[in-house]
mmCIF file of C-alpha atoms and ligand atoms in Angstrom:
data_model
loop_
_atom_site.group_PDB
_atom_site.id
_atom_site.type_symbol
_atom_site.label_atom_id
_atom_site.label_comp_id
_atom_site.label_asym_id
_atom_site.label_seq_id
_atom_site.Cartn_x
_atom_site.Cartn_y
_atom_site.Cartn_z
ATOM 1 C CA MET F 24 84.536 108.134 91.750
ATOM 2 C CA VAL F 25 82.832 111.081 93.381
ATOM 3 C CA ALA F 26 82.563 112.945 90.113
ATOM 4 C CA ASP F 27 81.018 109.987 88.430
ATOM 5 C CA GLU F 28 78.630 109.494 91.261
ATOM 6 C CA GLU F 29 77.613 113.113 90.975
ATOM 7 C CA LYS F 30 77.077 112.899 87.296
ATOM 8 C CA PHE F 31 74.674 110.285 88.298
ATOM 9 C CA GLY F 32 72.494 112.606 90.261
ATOM 10 C CA VAL F 33 68.818 112.368 89.495
ATOM 11 C CA GLY F 34 68.836 115.654 87.628
ATOM 12 C CA HIS F 35 71.482 114.431 85.231
ATOM 13 C CA VAL F 36 70.053 111.217 84.056
ATOM 14 C CA ILE F 37 67.289 112.403 81.852
ATOM 15 C CA ARG F 38 64.874 109.864 80.601
ATOM 16 C CA HIS F 39 63.847 110.011 77.010
ATOM 17 C CA VAL F 40 65.934 112.874 75.945
ATOM 18 C CA LEU F 41 67.780 112.890 72.706
ATOM 19 C CA THR F 42 71.089 114.584 72.651
ATOM 20 C CA ILE F 43 71.895 115.815 69.231
ATOM 21 C CA VAL F 44 75.121 117.164 67.954
ATOM 22 C CA LEU F 45 74.022 119.269 65.066
ATOM 23 C CA ALA F 46 76.569 121.404 63.266
ATOM 24 C CA GLY F 47 78.671 121.387 66.374
ATOM 25 C CA LEU F 48 75.825 122.613 68.494
ATOM 26 C CA ALA F 49 74.380 120.559 71.303
ATOM 27 C CA VAL F 50 70.673 120.695 71.086
ATOM 28 C CA VAL F 51 68.624 118.903 73.687
ATOM 29 C CA ILE F 52 65.085 118.287 72.655
ATOM 30 C CA ALA F 53 62.810 116.546 75.086
ATOM 31 C CA ALA F 54 60.728 113.679 73.776
ATOM 32 C CA LEU F 55 61.659 114.053 70.161
ATOM 33 C CA PRO F 56 59.540 111.511 68.314
ATOM 34 C CA LEU F 57 61.444 108.736 66.603
ATOM 35 C CA HIS F 58 60.175 109.470 63.113
ATOM 36 C CA SER F 59 61.996 112.777 63.063
ATOM 37 C CA THR F 60 65.373 111.124 63.601
ATOM 38 C CA HIS F 61 65.930 111.018 59.840
ATOM 39 C CA ALA F 62 66.717 114.668 60.246
ATOM 40 C CA TRP F 63 70.363 114.000 61.164
ATOM 41 C CA ALA F 64 71.300 116.580 58.647
ATOM 42 C CA VAL F 65 74.258 116.924 56.386
ATOM 43 C CA GLY F 66 76.911 118.610 58.392
ATOM 44 C CA THR F 67 76.365 116.441 61.469
ATOM 45 C CA GLU F 68 79.800 115.527 62.660
ATOM 46 C CA VAL F 69 79.046 112.565 64.851
ATOM 47 C CA LYS F 70 75.769 110.918 64.179
ATOM 48 C CA PRO F 71 74.376 109.540 67.428
ATOM 49 C CA LEU F 72 73.746 105.859 67.738
ATOM 50 C CA LEU F 73 70.135 105.030 67.195
ATOM 51 C CA ALA F 74 68.542 102.646 69.695
ATOM 52 C CA LEU F 75 65.563 101.404 67.731
ATOM 53 C CA GLY F 76 64.025 98.830 69.986
ATOM 54 C CA ALA F 77 64.461 97.200 73.366
ATOM 55 C CA ARG F 78 63.088 94.339 75.383
ATOM 56 C CA VAL F 79 63.649 92.702 78.708
ATOM 57 C CA ALA F 80 62.878 89.202 79.943
ATOM 58 C CA GLY F 81 63.710 86.916 82.805
ATOM 59 C CA ASP F 82 63.185 86.351 86.482
ATOM 60 C CA ARG F 83 64.890 87.012 89.805
ATOM 61 C CA ALA F 84 67.686 84.572 89.016
ATOM 62 C CA ARG F 85 68.528 85.561 85.478
ATOM 63 C CA SER F 86 67.387 88.383 83.232
ATOM 64 C CA ARG F 87 68.166 89.559 79.746
ATOM 65 C CA ILE F 88 68.011 92.956 78.092
ATOM 66 C CA VAL F 89 68.285 93.315 74.339
ATOM 67 C CA ILE F 90 68.623 96.706 72.632
ATOM 68 C CA ASP F 91 68.633 97.094 68.856
ATOM 69 C CA PHE F 92 71.037 99.637 67.394
ATOM 70 C CA ASP F 93 71.446 100.971 63.877
ATOM 71 C CA ARG F 94 75.153 100.178 64.053
ATOM 72 C CA LYS F 95 77.710 98.608 66.347
ATOM 73 C CA PRO F 96 77.633 100.212 69.810
ATOM 74 C CA ASP F 97 80.829 100.670 71.801
ATOM 75 C CA PHE F 98 80.034 100.241 75.430
ATOM 76 C CA LYS F 99 81.617 100.031 78.850
ATOM 77 C CA LEU F 100 80.230 98.217 81.811
ATOM 78 C CA HIS F 101 80.536 99.141 85.473
ATOM 79 C CA TYR F 102 79.201 97.932 88.781
ATOM 80 C CA LEU F 103 78.036 100.235 91.555
ATOM 81 C CA ALA F 104 77.012 99.324 95.083
ATOM 82 C CA ARG F 105 74.403 100.796 97.453
ATOM 83 C CA PRO F 106 72.094 100.378 95.687
ATOM 84 C CA ASN F 107 73.432 97.583 93.529
ATOM 85 C CA ARG F 108 73.576 98.777 89.945
ATOM 86 C CA ILE F 109 75.069 97.848 86.615
ATOM 87 C CA VAL F 110 75.897 100.821 84.442
ATOM 88 C CA ILE F 111 76.420 100.663 80.689
ATOM 89 C CA ASP F 112 78.122 103.654 79.145
ATOM 90 C CA LEU F 113 77.387 104.353 75.493
ATOM 91 C CA PRO F 114 78.397 107.019 73.025
ATOM 92 C CA SER F 115 75.799 109.646 72.178
ATOM 93 C CA THR F 116 72.596 107.714 71.609
ATOM 94 C CA ALA F 117 69.122 108.575 70.438
ATOM 95 C CA PHE F 118 66.678 106.365 72.302
ATOM 96 C CA GLY F 119 63.824 105.732 69.953
ATOM 97 C CA PHE F 120 61.911 103.020 71.769
ATOM 98 C CA ASN F 121 59.111 103.331 74.279
ATOM 99 C CA GLN F 122 59.784 103.480 77.960
ATOM 100 C CA GLU F 123 57.467 100.504 78.517
ATOM 101 C CA ASP F 124 59.738 98.367 76.358
ATOM 102 C CA LEU F 125 62.281 98.466 79.176
ATOM 103 C CA ALA F 126 59.822 98.294 82.042
ATOM 104 C CA PRO F 127 61.725 96.845 85.028
ATOM 105 C CA ARG F 128 61.295 93.136 85.674
ATOM 106 C CA GLY F 129 63.216 90.108 86.855
ATOM 107 C CA LEU F 130 66.507 91.097 88.450
ATOM 108 C CA PHE F 131 65.960 94.757 87.617
ATOM 109 C CA LYS F 132 63.768 96.933 89.786
ATOM 110 C CA ASP F 133 64.590 100.121 87.929
ATOM 111 C CA ILE F 134 65.890 100.764 84.419
ATOM 112 C CA ARG F 135 66.922 104.237 83.348
ATOM 113 C CA TYR F 136 68.585 105.566 80.266
ATOM 114 C CA GLY F 137 69.383 108.916 78.797
ATOM 115 C CA ALA F 138 72.039 111.368 77.705
ATOM 116 C CA MET F 139 74.969 112.210 79.962
ATOM 117 C CA ASP F 140 76.451 114.939 77.791
ATOM 118 C CA VAL F 141 76.793 115.606 74.072
ATOM 119 C CA ASP F 142 79.131 112.649 73.596
ATOM 120 C CA SER F 143 77.715 110.026 75.880
ATOM 121 C CA ALA F 144 74.647 108.239 77.083
ATOM 122 C CA ARG F 145 74.071 105.814 79.882
ATOM 123 C CA LEU F 146 71.906 102.881 80.810
ATOM 124 C CA VAL F 147 71.488 102.299 84.534
ATOM 125 C CA LEU F 148 70.121 99.019 85.822
ATOM 126 C CA THR F 149 69.211 98.992 89.504
ATOM 127 C CA MET F 150 68.886 95.488 90.843
ATOM 128 C CA GLU F 151 66.656 93.603 93.239
ATOM 129 C CA ARG F 152 69.657 91.604 94.414
ATOM 130 C CA PRO F 153 73.362 91.440 93.521
ATOM 131 C CA ALA F 154 73.911 90.321 89.947
ATOM 132 C CA ARG F 155 76.603 90.301 87.317
ATOM 133 C CA MET F 156 76.636 90.313 83.548
ATOM 134 C CA VAL F 157 77.510 86.885 82.220
ATOM 135 C CA ILE F 158 77.031 87.983 78.637
ATOM 136 C CA ALA F 159 77.477 91.529 77.359
ATOM 137 C CA GLU F 160 78.066 91.701 73.655
ATOM 138 C CA ALA F 161 77.047 93.502 70.501
ATOM 139 C CA GLN F 162 75.804 90.918 68.014
ATOM 140 C CA GLN F 163 75.328 91.640 64.355
ATOM 141 C CA ASP F 164 71.793 91.188 63.129
ATOM 142 C CA GLU F 165 71.822 88.949 60.067
ATOM 143 C CA LYS F 166 68.689 90.435 58.570
ATOM 144 C CA THR F 167 69.332 94.115 59.027
ATOM 145 C CA SER F 168 72.703 95.808 59.011
ATOM 146 C CA GLY F 169 72.156 96.709 62.661
ATOM 147 C CA TYR F 170 73.465 95.316 65.910
ATOM 148 C CA ARG F 171 71.796 94.165 69.056
ATOM 149 C CA LEU F 172 73.345 94.667 72.448
ATOM 150 C CA VAL F 173 72.675 91.557 74.499
ATOM 151 C CA LEU F 174 73.023 91.881 78.263
ATOM 152 C CA ASP F 175 72.513 88.768 80.360
ATOM 153 C CA ALA F 176 72.566 89.280 84.110
ATOM 154 C CA GLU F 177 72.686 86.494 86.638
ATOM 155 C CA MET F 178 72.250 86.557 90.431
ATOM 156 C CA VAL F 179 75.445 86.390 92.505
ATOM 157 C CA THR F 180 76.232 86.488 96.212
ATOM 158 C CA ASP F 181 76.892 89.773 98.046
ATOM 159 C CA GLN F 182 80.497 88.716 98.296
ATOM 160 C CA VAL F 183 80.945 88.208 94.559
ATOM 161 C CA PHE F 184 79.243 91.525 93.852
ATOM 162 C CA SER F 185 81.471 93.442 96.290
ATOM 163 C CA GLN F 186 84.446 91.888 94.582
ATOM 164 C CA LEU F 187 83.185 93.010 91.172
ATOM 165 C CA VAL F 188 82.769 96.567 92.444
ATOM 166 C CA GLU F 189 86.181 96.553 94.076
ATOM 167 C CA GLU F 190 88.164 95.008 91.284
ATOM 168 C CA GLN F 191 87.016 97.291 88.510
ATOM 169 C CA GLY F 192 88.967 100.456 87.922
ATOM 170 C CA TRP F 193 86.151 102.889 87.310
ATOM 171 C CA GLY F 194 88.389 105.564 85.865
ATOM 172 C CA GLN F 195 90.388 103.342 83.556
ATOM 173 C CA ALA F 196 87.773 100.852 82.449
ATOM 174 C CA THR F 197 88.260 100.700 78.732
ATOM 175 C CA SER F 198 86.561 97.366 78.506
ATOM 176 C CA VAL F 199 85.251 95.001 81.097
ATOM 177 C CA ALA F 200 86.006 91.355 80.777
ATOM 178 C CA VAL F 201 82.829 89.402 80.631
ATOM 179 C CA THR F 202 83.016 85.672 80.796
ATOM 180 C CA ARG F 203 80.424 83.785 78.900
ATOM 181 C CA GLY F 204 78.207 81.720 81.116
ATOM 182 C CA ASP F 205 77.795 79.103 78.443
ATOM 183 C CA ARG F 206 79.900 76.008 78.504
ATOM 184 C CA VAL F 207 80.044 72.838 76.526
ATOM 185 C CA ALA F 208 77.965 70.281 78.323
ATOM 186 C CA SER F 209 80.724 67.910 79.361
ATOM 187 C CA THR F 210 83.472 70.396 80.119
ATOM 188 C CA PRO F 211 85.022 69.560 83.464
ATOM 189 C CA ASP F 212 84.842 72.180 86.170
ATOM 190 C CA ALA F 213 87.841 74.456 86.052
ATOM 191 C CA SER F 214 87.797 74.971 89.810
ATOM 192 C CA SER F 215 88.012 71.259 90.579
ATOM 193 C CA PRO F 216 89.871 69.914 87.579
ATOM 194 C CA GLY F 217 88.847 66.534 86.319
ATOM 195 C CA LYS F 218 85.952 66.302 88.757
ATOM 196 C CA PHE F 219 82.562 65.398 87.432
ATOM 197 C CA VAL F 220 80.231 67.786 89.256
ATOM 198 C CA ILE F 221 76.653 66.798 89.989
ATOM 199 C CA ALA F 222 73.936 69.124 91.248
ATOM 200 C CA VAL F 223 71.478 67.117 93.331
ATOM 201 C CA ASP F 224 68.230 69.050 93.518
ATOM 202 C CA ALA F 225 65.737 68.116 96.239
ATOM 203 C CA GLY F 226 62.371 69.061 94.769
ATOM 204 C CA HIS F 227 60.172 71.673 96.497
ATOM 205 C CA GLY F 228 61.012 73.231 99.901
ATOM 206 C CA GLY F 229 59.926 75.980 102.252
ATOM 207 C CA ILE F 230 56.442 77.275 101.499
ATOM 208 C CA ASP F 231 56.172 74.774 98.640
ATOM 209 C CA ALA F 232 55.747 71.422 100.389
ATOM 210 C CA GLY F 233 55.011 69.453 97.227
ATOM 211 C CA ALA F 234 52.864 66.337 97.441
ATOM 212 C CA THR F 235 51.647 64.688 100.652
ATOM 213 C CA GLY F 236 51.871 61.002 101.558
ATOM 214 C CA ALA F 237 48.481 59.289 101.348
ATOM 215 C CA THR F 238 48.939 57.396 104.623
ATOM 216 C CA SER F 239 51.858 59.003 106.431
ATOM 217 C CA LYS F 240 51.024 62.614 105.479
ATOM 218 C CA ALA F 241 54.779 63.040 104.956
ATOM 219 C CA ALA F 242 55.684 66.055 102.824
ATOM 220 C CA GLU F 243 57.399 65.513 99.482
ATOM 221 C CA LYS F 244 59.871 68.319 100.282
ATOM 222 C CA ASP F 245 61.187 66.349 103.296
ATOM 223 C CA ILE F 246 61.368 63.055 101.410
ATOM 224 C CA THR F 247 63.272 64.650 98.529
ATOM 225 C CA LEU F 248 65.730 66.367 100.881
ATOM 226 C CA ALA F 249 66.408 63.156 102.837
ATOM 227 C CA PHE F 250 66.984 61.328 99.591
ATOM 228 C CA ALA F 251 69.123 64.069 98.066
ATOM 229 C CA ARG F 252 71.379 64.012 101.133
ATOM 230 C CA ALA F 253 71.837 60.248 100.973
ATOM 231 C CA PHE F 254 72.450 60.398 97.229
ATOM 232 C CA ALA F 255 74.979 63.249 97.386
ATOM 233 C CA ASP F 256 76.863 61.465 100.207
ATOM 234 C CA ARG F 257 76.970 58.303 98.153
ATOM 235 C CA LEU F 258 78.182 60.140 95.043
ATOM 236 C CA ASN F 259 80.888 61.913 97.011
ATOM 237 C CA ARG F 260 82.362 58.553 97.982
ATOM 238 C CA GLU F 261 83.146 57.966 94.289
ATOM 239 C CA GLU F 262 86.497 58.956 92.950
ATOM 240 C CA GLY F 263 86.382 61.853 90.499
ATOM 241 C CA ILE F 264 82.825 62.820 91.385
ATOM 242 C CA GLU F 265 81.771 65.852 93.342
ATOM 243 C CA ALA F 266 78.131 66.211 94.277
ATOM 244 C CA PHE F 267 76.446 69.164 95.956
ATOM 245 C CA LEU F 268 72.929 69.884 97.161
ATOM 246 C CA VAL F 269 71.097 72.649 95.337
ATOM 247 C CA ARG F 270 69.132 73.179 98.548
ATOM 248 C CA ASP F 271 70.476 71.750 101.807
ATOM 249 C CA LYS F 272 67.676 72.860 104.099
ATOM 250 C CA ASP F 273 63.945 73.459 104.162
ATOM 251 C CA GLU F 274 63.895 76.605 102.042
ATOM 252 C CA PHE F 275 62.062 77.772 98.974
ATOM 253 C CA LEU F 276 64.042 78.169 95.766
ATOM 254 C CA SER F 277 62.419 79.156 92.507
ATOM 255 C CA LEU F 278 62.888 76.774 89.587
ATOM 256 C CA SER F 279 65.033 79.353 87.856
ATOM 257 C CA GLU F 280 67.223 79.747 90.947
ATOM 258 C CA ARG F 281 67.807 75.991 90.986
ATOM 259 C CA VAL F 282 68.908 76.048 87.349
ATOM 260 C CA THR F 283 71.126 79.080 87.968
ATOM 261 C CA ILE F 284 72.779 77.539 91.033
ATOM 262 C CA ALA F 285 73.609 74.397 89.043
ATOM 263 C CA ARG F 286 75.099 76.467 86.227
ATOM 264 C CA GLN F 287 77.061 78.733 88.550
ATOM 265 C CA ARG F 288 78.595 75.791 90.371
ATOM 266 C CA GLN F 289 79.545 74.490 86.919
ATOM 267 C CA ALA F 290 77.600 71.280 87.309
ATOM 268 C CA ASN F 291 78.156 68.699 84.599
ATOM 269 C CA MET F 292 74.742 67.323 85.375
ATOM 270 C CA LEU F 293 71.604 68.202 87.325
ATOM 271 C CA ILE F 294 69.409 65.561 88.922
ATOM 272 C CA SER F 295 66.135 66.824 90.372
ATOM 273 C CA VAL F 296 64.438 64.438 92.779
ATOM 274 C CA HIS F 297 60.690 64.172 93.346
ATOM 275 C CA ALA F 298 57.960 61.918 94.745
ATOM 276 C CA ASP F 299 54.617 63.161 93.564
ATOM 277 C CA THR F 300 51.048 61.927 93.713
ATOM 278 C CA LEU F 301 48.691 60.759 91.014
ATOM 279 C CA ARG F 302 44.925 60.455 91.058
ATOM 280 C CA GLN F 303 45.305 56.756 90.272
ATOM 281 C CA SER F 304 46.602 55.285 93.527
ATOM 282 C CA ASN F 305 47.399 51.936 91.895
ATOM 283 C CA ILE F 306 50.123 53.408 89.717
ATOM 284 C CA ARG F 307 53.565 52.992 91.210
ATOM 285 C CA GLY F 308 57.220 52.873 90.310
ATOM 286 C CA ALA F 309 60.011 55.208 89.280
ATOM 287 C CA THR F 310 60.031 57.481 86.228
ATOM 288 C CA VAL F 311 62.889 59.440 84.642
ATOM 289 C CA TYR F 312 62.065 62.657 82.818
ATOM 290 C CA THR F 313 63.954 64.783 80.333
ATOM 291 C CA ILE F 314 62.824 68.127 78.950
ATOM 292 C CA SER F 315 60.781 68.499 75.804
ATOM 293 C CA ASP F 316 58.444 71.153 74.447
ATOM 294 C CA LYS F 317 56.025 68.391 73.615
ATOM 295 C CA ALA F 318 55.161 65.922 76.375
ATOM 296 C CA SER F 319 55.482 62.183 75.801
ATOM 297 C CA ASP F 320 52.038 61.553 77.251
ATOM 298 C CA ARG F 321 49.214 63.057 79.270
ATOM 299 C CA MET F 322 50.591 61.970 82.639
ATOM 300 C CA ALA F 323 53.963 63.575 81.928
ATOM 301 C CA GLU F 324 52.286 66.750 80.735
ATOM 302 C CA GLU F 325 50.130 67.056 83.843
ATOM 303 C CA LEU F 326 53.020 66.313 86.147
ATOM 304 C CA ALA F 327 55.223 68.962 84.543
ATOM 305 C CA ALA F 328 52.385 71.487 84.753
ATOM 306 C CA ARG F 329 52.026 70.751 88.451
ATOM 307 C CA GLU F 330 55.768 70.934 89.111
ATOM 308 C CA ASN F 331 55.978 74.222 87.253
ATOM 309 C CA LEU F 332 53.345 75.643 89.592
ATOM 310 C CA SER F 333 55.970 75.631 92.328
ATOM 311 C CA ASP F 334 56.928 79.249 91.630
ATOM 312 C CA GLU F 335 53.309 80.311 91.739
ATOM 313 C CA VAL F 336 52.829 78.727 95.131
ATOM 314 C CA ALA F 337 55.489 81.072 96.460
ATOM 315 C CA GLY F 338 54.252 84.010 94.407
ATOM 316 C CA VAL F 339 57.405 84.408 92.347
ATOM 317 C CA SER F 340 56.139 83.276 88.966
ATOM 318 C CA THR F 341 56.958 85.634 86.126
ATOM 319 C CA PRO F 342 54.572 86.714 83.409
ATOM 320 C CA GLN F 343 54.832 85.301 79.920
ATOM 321 C CA GLU F 344 58.072 86.331 78.249
ATOM 322 C CA PRO F 345 57.930 88.293 75.012
ATOM 323 C CA ALA F 346 58.297 85.644 72.289
ATOM 324 C CA GLU F 347 61.101 87.396 70.495
ATOM 325 C CA VAL F 348 63.301 87.445 73.581
ATOM 326 C CA THR F 349 62.704 83.850 74.521
ATOM 327 C CA ASP F 350 63.625 82.858 70.993
ATOM 328 C CA ILE F 351 66.993 84.423 71.498
ATOM 329 C CA LEU F 352 67.331 82.517 74.754
ATOM 330 C CA LEU F 353 67.392 79.266 72.846
ATOM 331 C CA ASP F 354 70.950 78.318 72.277
ATOM 332 C CA LEU F 355 72.547 75.977 69.809
ATOM 333 C CA THR F 356 74.172 74.079 72.650
ATOM 334 C CA ARG F 357 70.742 72.972 73.714
ATOM 335 C CA ARG F 358 70.584 70.183 71.169
ATOM 336 C CA GLU F 359 73.842 68.735 72.402
ATOM 337 C CA THR F 360 72.758 69.111 76.016
ATOM 338 C CA GLN F 361 69.512 67.365 75.213
ATOM 339 C CA ALA F 362 71.372 64.368 73.785
ATOM 340 C CA PHE F 363 73.385 64.129 77.019
ATOM 341 C CA SER F 364 70.220 64.365 79.115
ATOM 342 C CA ILE F 365 68.624 61.510 77.201
ATOM 343 C CA ALA F 366 71.776 59.407 77.585
ATOM 344 C CA ALA F 367 71.668 60.065 81.347
ATOM 345 C CA ALA F 368 67.997 59.061 81.537
ATOM 346 C CA ASN F 369 68.750 55.844 79.661
ATOM 347 C CA ALA F 370 71.600 55.076 82.055
ATOM 348 C CA VAL F 371 69.250 55.457 85.027
ATOM 349 C CA VAL F 372 66.606 53.201 83.497
ATOM 350 C CA LYS F 373 69.272 50.591 82.790
ATOM 351 C CA SER F 374 70.545 50.654 86.378
ATOM 352 C CA PHE F 375 67.017 50.418 87.780
ATOM 353 C CA GLU F 376 65.835 47.567 85.555
ATOM 354 C CA GLY F 377 65.241 44.397 87.560
ATOM 355 C CA GLN F 378 66.172 46.228 90.796
ATOM 356 C CA VAL F 379 63.496 48.847 91.266
ATOM 357 C CA THR F 380 59.839 48.982 90.294
ATOM 358 C CA LEU F 381 59.529 51.142 87.196
ATOM 359 C CA ILE F 382 56.361 52.421 85.589
ATOM 360 C CA ASN F 383 55.595 51.504 81.975
ATOM 361 C CA ASN F 384 57.810 53.431 79.572
ATOM 362 C CA PRO F 385 59.980 54.700 82.419
ATOM 363 C CA HIS F 386 61.733 57.377 80.358
ATOM 364 C CA ARG F 387 59.238 60.118 79.629
ATOM 365 C CA TYR F 388 59.511 63.761 78.732
ATOM 366 C CA ALA F 389 57.689 67.044 79.272
ATOM 367 C CA GLY F 390 58.282 70.771 79.719
ATOM 368 C CA PHE F 391 59.760 70.814 83.222
ATOM 369 C CA GLN F 392 61.106 74.295 84.010
ATOM 370 C CA VAL F 393 63.807 72.932 86.298
ATOM 371 C CA LEU F 394 65.324 70.991 83.381
ATOM 372 C CA ARG F 395 65.705 73.958 81.068
ATOM 373 C CA ALA F 396 69.427 74.747 81.517
ATOM 374 C CA HIS F 397 70.642 74.839 77.945
ATOM 375 C CA ASP F 398 74.165 73.805 78.887
ATOM 376 C CA VAL F 399 73.722 71.419 81.817
ATOM 377 C CA PRO F 400 72.344 67.960 81.016
ATOM 378 C CA SER F 401 69.392 67.564 83.369
ATOM 379 C CA ILE F 402 67.021 64.826 84.433
ATOM 380 C CA LEU F 403 64.086 64.733 86.821
ATOM 381 C CA LEU F 404 63.480 61.624 88.811
ATOM 382 C CA GLU F 405 60.131 60.635 90.217
ATOM 383 C CA LEU F 406 61.359 58.072 92.727
ATOM 384 C CA GLY F 407 57.852 56.733 93.220
ATOM 385 C CA PHE F 408 54.399 57.999 93.990
ATOM 386 C CA LEU F 409 53.219 59.151 97.392
ATOM 387 C CA SER F 410 49.690 58.293 96.252
ATOM 388 C CA ASN F 411 50.617 54.593 96.260
ATOM 389 C CA LYS F 412 50.879 52.734 99.588
ATOM 390 C CA GLU F 413 53.800 50.475 98.624
ATOM 391 C CA ASP F 414 55.755 53.340 97.086
ATOM 392 C CA GLU F 415 55.059 55.541 100.089
ATOM 393 C CA ALA F 416 56.446 52.928 102.493
ATOM 394 C CA LEU F 417 59.610 52.612 100.404
ATOM 395 C CA LEU F 418 60.061 56.371 100.073
ATOM 396 C CA LEU F 419 60.117 56.609 103.881
ATOM 397 C CA ASP F 420 62.573 53.735 104.270
ATOM 398 C CA ALA F 421 66.215 54.718 104.824
ATOM 399 C CA ALA F 422 67.522 51.352 103.591
ATOM 400 C CA TRP F 423 65.612 51.743 100.310
ATOM 401 C CA ARG F 424 67.069 55.239 99.901
ATOM 402 C CA GLU F 425 70.585 53.789 100.219
ATOM 403 C CA LYS F 426 69.814 51.143 97.621
ATOM 404 C CA ILE F 427 68.445 53.702 95.149
ATOM 405 C CA ALA F 428 71.374 56.055 95.801
ATOM 406 C CA ASP F 429 73.682 53.152 95.007
ATOM 407 C CA LEU F 430 71.925 52.280 91.744
ATOM 408 C CA LEU F 431 71.845 55.925 90.683
ATOM 409 C CA THR F 432 75.555 56.242 91.376
ATOM 410 C CA GLN F 433 76.099 53.285 89.059
ATOM 411 C CA ALA F 434 73.957 55.062 86.488
ATOM 412 C CA VAL F 435 76.067 58.220 86.773
ATOM 413 C CA GLN F 436 79.224 56.163 86.233
ATOM 414 C CA ARG F 437 77.605 54.404 83.280
ATOM 415 C CA TYR F 438 76.705 57.776 81.771
ATOM 416 C CA ARG F 439 80.151 59.156 82.424
ATOM 417 C CA GLN F 440 82.190 56.389 80.826
ATOM 418 C CA PRO F 441 81.766 57.358 77.168
ATOM 419 C CA LEU F 442 82.355 60.996 78.120
ATOM 420 C CA GLN F 443 85.639 60.103 79.764
ATOM 421 C CA ALA F 444 86.614 58.005 76.767
ATOM 422 C CA ASN F 445 86.099 61.125 74.662
ATOM 423 C CA GLY F 446 88.218 63.171 77.013
ATOM 424 C CA GLY F 447 85.226 64.949 78.498
HETATM 425 ZN ZN1 ZN V 501 57.473 67.174 93.010
#
């Protein structure tokens, strides 16, 4: 442990240095330009791995690093505390990308890489907060003969991180088990077998108060939390259902954190609750939203844009992701998840019909960030509009909350039935 820590001293991790084994001789050349790497001459015994490109994307809840290699990289993963770091050990590697390509962002506040000795190189990720790798794998690139190392980190609690550090045998780590974070949409939670887990997300919170009641001046964040509590309580009275609150107090959570919390608690479904305002105070009634790149209509588009501003309000919004990385983020499971989300939205509309005032075309869709979990079916519910007097009165009425919680519970059961029939 000590030796490894020492190896780690600042002087030993050299950025942008290529370690070359050339005719048995270790030659260290600082800042060797990439185009001269073809010079791995005949007689080279072990040709170093070539890291051709790299990119990083994500936010404080979840971040991804992708590094392109000329061939399959063997790697080992370790966790280090104080400061919290994830270390990736590689064989001798020539880093041929620009330092800016791995400029720290998201979960990572510092990213370093370089040669350790003639046979090894290392990537050191220092983190803003405890995190773990949920995906760490070398994937073959279909177009080139190369491989890309995909590293997906996700926020965890201090406790989980300490456990990760403790449980790994640093000296004997030949490979580190990494569990994939992805799950099939309807897979029951392993930790509570057979339970159908629902993440109830009270929109807004903390510095982000959301909309304000036209008459009462009530804050949307308080209305959503009161409703979420009533709804989760109601759901938890159902057999086989386990509901939890994504936020259970007046605190700010970024949209990405909400998605990550739902995924980490292995939710089978996420329901985000809102009560926004519109310019047109005569419009009232409930709306159910699912995610889509293209909005169903102008109102949906504007509403999603406003909801997505939540992160900006708190100053945690992340810059535009590099397109290539976000493309990789799209997963095949998303299509299946999307079908489940739409089925859930339909179930809600069906339960509300004749019981609750709905707006025209009550199932709408737009690019809501909070609905973007690719493996958790997600819906966003606008219970009503705080810009409408009648809706506002209902939104503040505890009896109405109970009624809506009841109807939504029916909707959840309606959605669940075919899943159960299919063994899901
Ligand atoms: Zn809202």
